[in-house]
Amino acid sequence: MTGCGPTTTGTGAASPASTAEESVSNPASALAPRVQHPRDARRISGCAALATSQLAELSLDPSSAADISSASTSGCRWQAFDRSFIAAVVVAVDLPVGGLEGVYLGRATFTVFEPDQVDGFPVVRTDRNGGPDCTLHVGPADDQLVDVLVSEVLNRSIDTCDAASRVASAVLSTLPPRSS
């Protein structure tokens, strides 16, 4: 995929001293990059993560919104106006291992693990199947996670990672700065 950075396979070993408990209790042992200017995703629901004007800019149909929340996450899925792709946003704030740290701890389970940034925030693109979909795990704060998934519906060869980055950027712009 273009625009997604270099591919890193999940065959490398994790840092030997890293465990979930150490990462939470000792920030110096964290694998994931720290968020420099955190945003707060605690009060946003998945379907409110993007404003109607943002959905239009992203070619997503506001009337196609479908709640995909679970007991521990708040999520929403939209279809493109031309039905060529779907985009989903899932917000998770009360994780046993906060934010991107949990993704980094599970990096060996992914065939693709590509750290990057969107608007200065750390993100990781992951993939288990090697398909055309793009999943970005975004760290708006060290203890919060926003997942963005873009999937092709019609074989139109869209750049799903570019679309996912644009969705992630739009979501980040809706989140208020985190107060201390």
CSV table of C-alpha atoms in Angstrom, one decimal:
chain,number,residue,atom,x,y,z
A,1,MET,CA,0.0,0.0,0.0
A,2,THR,CA,1.3,3.4,-0.8
A,3,GLY,CA,1.4,6.1,1.9
A,4,CYS,CA,1.6,3.6,4.8
A,5,GLY,CA,5.3,3.5,5.5
A,6,PRO,CA,7.7,0.6,5.7
A,7,THR,CA,6.3,-2.8,6.5
A,8,THR,CA,7.6,-4.4,9.7
A,9,THR,CA,6.6,-8.0,10.3
A,10,GLY,CA,5.5,-9.3,13.6
A,11,THR,CA,8.3,-11.8,13.9
A,12,GLY,CA,10.6,-9.7,16.1
A,13,ALA,CA,10.7,-10.4,19.8
A,14,ALA,CA,9.3,-7.9,22.2
A,15,SER,CA,11.5,-6.2,24.7
A,16,PRO,CA,12.4,-8.9,27.3
A,17,ALA,CA,11.6,-6.7,30.3
A,18,SER,CA,8.2,-5.6,29.0
A,19,THR,CA,5.0,-6.9,30.5
A,20,ALA,CA,1.6,-5.3,30.7
A,21,GLU,CA,2.0,-4.6,34.4
A,22,GLU,CA,5.4,-3.0,34.1
A,23,SER,CA,4.2,-0.8,31.2
A,24,VAL,CA,1.4,0.6,33.3
A,25,SER,CA,3.3,1.1,36.5
A,26,ASN,CA,6.7,2.1,35.0
A,27,PRO,CA,6.3,4.6,32.1
A,28,ALA,CA,10.1,4.2,31.4
A,29,SER,CA,9.5,0.6,30.2
A,30,ALA,CA,6.7,1.7,27.8
A,31,LEU,CA,7.1,0.4,24.2
A,32,ALA,CA,4.6,2.9,22.6
A,33,PRO,CA,5.6,6.5,22.0
A,34,ARG,CA,4.3,9.0,24.6
A,35,VAL,CA,1.6,11.4,23.4
A,36,GLN,CA,3.0,14.9,23.7
A,37,HIS,CA,-0.2,17.0,23.6
A,38,PRO,CA,-3.0,14.6,24.7
A,39,ARG,CA,-6.6,14.9,23.6
A,40,ASP,CA,-9.6,13.5,25.6
A,41,ALA,CA,-11.7,10.8,24.0
A,42,ARG,CA,-13.6,10.0,27.2
A,43,ARG,CA,-16.8,12.0,26.4
A,44,ILE,CA,-17.2,11.2,22.7
A,45,SER,CA,-19.3,8.4,21.3
A,46,GLY,CA,-18.3,6.6,18.1
A,47,CYS,CA,-21.1,8.1,16.0
A,48,ALA,CA,-20.3,11.6,17.4
A,49,ALA,CA,-16.6,11.3,16.6
A,50,LEU,CA,-17.1,13.0,13.2
A,51,ALA,CA,-19.3,16.0,12.5
A,52,THR,CA,-21.7,16.0,9.5
A,53,SER,CA,-19.4,18.4,7.7
A,54,GLN,CA,-16.4,16.1,8.3
A,55,LEU,CA,-18.3,13.1,7.0
A,56,ALA,CA,-19.1,15.0,3.8
A,57,GLU,CA,-15.5,16.0,3.3
A,58,LEU,CA,-14.5,12.3,3.8
A,59,SER,CA,-17.1,11.2,1.2
A,60,LEU,CA,-19.0,9.4,4.0
A,61,ASP,CA,-22.8,9.3,4.0
A,62,PRO,CA,-24.1,10.6,7.4
A,63,SER,CA,-27.4,8.7,7.0
A,64,SER,CA,-25.5,5.4,6.8
A,65,ALA,CA,-24.2,5.7,10.4
A,66,ALA,CA,-24.5,2.4,12.3
A,67,ASP,CA,-23.6,2.0,15.9
A,68,ILE,CA,-21.0,-0.8,16.4
A,69,SER,CA,-20.5,-0.2,20.1
A,70,SER,CA,-19.7,-3.0,22.5
A,71,ALA,CA,-19.7,-3.3,26.3
A,72,SER,CA,-16.2,-1.7,26.5
A,73,THR,CA,-16.0,0.5,23.4
A,74,SER,CA,-18.0,3.1,21.5
A,75,GLY,CA,-18.0,2.7,17.8
A,76,CYS,CA,-19.7,3.7,14.5
A,77,ARG,CA,-19.5,2.7,10.9
A,78,TRP,CA,-20.4,4.8,7.8
A,79,GLN,CA,-20.6,3.9,4.1
A,80,ALA,CA,-19.1,6.1,1.4
A,81,PHE,CA,-21.7,8.0,-0.7
A,82,ASP,CA,-20.7,5.9,-3.8
A,83,ARG,CA,-20.7,2.7,-1.6
A,84,SER,CA,-17.1,2.0,-2.6
A,85,PHE,CA,-15.8,1.8,1.0
A,86,ILE,CA,-16.8,1.8,4.6
A,87,ALA,CA,-15.1,3.6,7.5
A,88,ALA,CA,-15.4,2.7,11.2
A,89,VAL,CA,-14.2,4.5,14.3
A,90,VAL,CA,-14.0,2.7,17.7
A,91,VAL,CA,-13.1,4.6,20.9
A,92,ALA,CA,-11.7,2.7,23.9
A,93,VAL,CA,-10.8,4.5,27.0
A,94,ASP,CA,-10.8,2.1,29.9
A,95,LEU,CA,-8.3,-0.5,28.8
A,96,PRO,CA,-6.4,-2.9,31.1
A,97,VAL,CA,-3.2,-1.6,29.3
A,98,GLY,CA,-3.7,1.9,28.2
A,99,GLY,CA,-3.7,3.3,24.7
A,100,LEU,CA,-1.2,2.2,22.2
A,101,GLU,CA,0.8,0.3,24.7
A,102,GLY,CA,-1.5,-2.7,24.4
A,103,VAL,CA,-1.1,-2.7,20.7
A,104,TYR,CA,2.7,-2.6,21.0
A,105,LEU,CA,2.6,-5.5,23.5
A,106,GLY,CA,0.6,-7.6,21.0
A,107,ARG,CA,2.8,-6.7,18.0
A,108,ALA,CA,3.8,-10.3,17.4
A,109,THR,CA,0.2,-11.2,16.5
A,110,PHE,CA,0.3,-8.9,13.4
A,111,THR,CA,1.8,-9.6,10.0
A,112,VAL,CA,2.0,-5.9,9.5
A,113,PHE,CA,3.0,-3.5,12.3
A,114,GLU,CA,3.9,0.1,11.0
A,115,PRO,CA,4.4,2.9,13.6
A,116,ASP,CA,3.7,6.3,12.2
A,117,GLN,CA,2.0,9.7,13.1
A,118,VAL,CA,-1.1,11.5,12.1
A,119,ASP,CA,-1.1,15.2,13.0
A,120,GLY,CA,1.7,14.7,15.5
A,121,PHE,CA,-0.1,11.8,17.3
A,122,PRO,CA,1.4,8.3,17.4
A,123,VAL,CA,-0.5,5.7,15.3
A,124,VAL,CA,0.2,2.1,14.3
A,125,ARG,CA,-1.1,0.5,11.2
A,126,THR,CA,-1.7,-3.2,11.8
A,127,ASP,CA,-2.9,-6.1,9.7
A,128,ARG,CA,-3.3,-9.8,10.4
A,129,ASN,CA,-4.5,-10.9,6.9
A,130,GLY,CA,-2.6,-8.8,4.4
A,131,GLY,CA,-5.8,-7.6,2.7
A,132,PRO,CA,-6.7,-4.3,1.2
A,133,ASP,CA,-8.2,-2.9,4.4
A,134,CYS,CA,-6.4,-0.5,6.6
A,135,THR,CA,-6.5,-0.4,10.4
A,136,LEU,CA,-4.9,2.5,12.3
A,137,HIS,CA,-4.7,2.5,16.1
A,138,VAL,CA,-4.4,6.1,17.2
A,139,GLY,CA,-3.2,7.3,20.6
A,140,PRO,CA,-5.0,10.5,21.4
A,141,ALA,CA,-3.6,10.1,25.0
A,142,ASP,CA,-1.3,7.6,26.6
A,143,ASP,CA,-4.3,5.7,28.2
A,144,GLN,CA,-6.8,6.0,25.4
A,145,LEU,CA,-7.2,4.4,21.9
A,146,VAL,CA,-9.1,5.3,18.8
A,147,ASP,CA,-9.2,2.6,16.1
A,148,VAL,CA,-10.0,3.6,12.5
A,149,LEU,CA,-10.7,0.9,9.9
A,150,VAL,CA,-11.3,1.6,6.2
A,151,SER,CA,-12.5,-1.3,4.0
A,152,GLU,CA,-13.0,-1.5,0.3
A,153,VAL,CA,-16.5,-2.6,-0.6
A,154,LEU,CA,-16.2,-2.4,-4.4
A,155,ASN,CA,-12.9,-3.1,-6.0
A,156,ARG,CA,-12.1,0.4,-6.9
A,157,SER,CA,-8.5,0.3,-5.7
A,158,ILE,CA,-8.8,3.1,-3.2
A,159,ASP,CA,-5.9,3.9,-1.0
A,160,THR,CA,-7.5,2.7,2.3
A,161,CYS,CA,-4.5,3.8,4.4
A,162,ASP,CA,-4.8,7.4,3.0
A,163,ALA,CA,-8.5,7.3,3.7
A,164,ALA,CA,-7.9,6.0,7.2
A,165,SER,CA,-5.3,8.7,7.9
A,166,ARG,CA,-7.8,11.4,6.8
A,167,VAL,CA,-10.5,9.9,9.1
A,168,ALA,CA,-8.1,9.7,12.0
A,169,SER,CA,-7.1,13.3,11.4
A,170,ALA,CA,-10.7,14.4,11.4
A,171,VAL,CA,-11.5,12.5,14.6
A,172,LEU,CA,-8.5,14.0,16.4
A,173,SER,CA,-9.6,17.5,15.4
A,174,THR,CA,-12.9,16.8,17.2
A,175,LEU,CA,-11.4,15.8,20.5
A,176,PRO,CA,-10.8,18.5,23.1
A,177,PRO,CA,-7.4,18.9,24.7
A,178,ARG,CA,-7.0,16.8,27.8
A,179,SER,CA,-7.0,18.7,31.1
A,180,SER,CA,-4.6,17.7,33.8
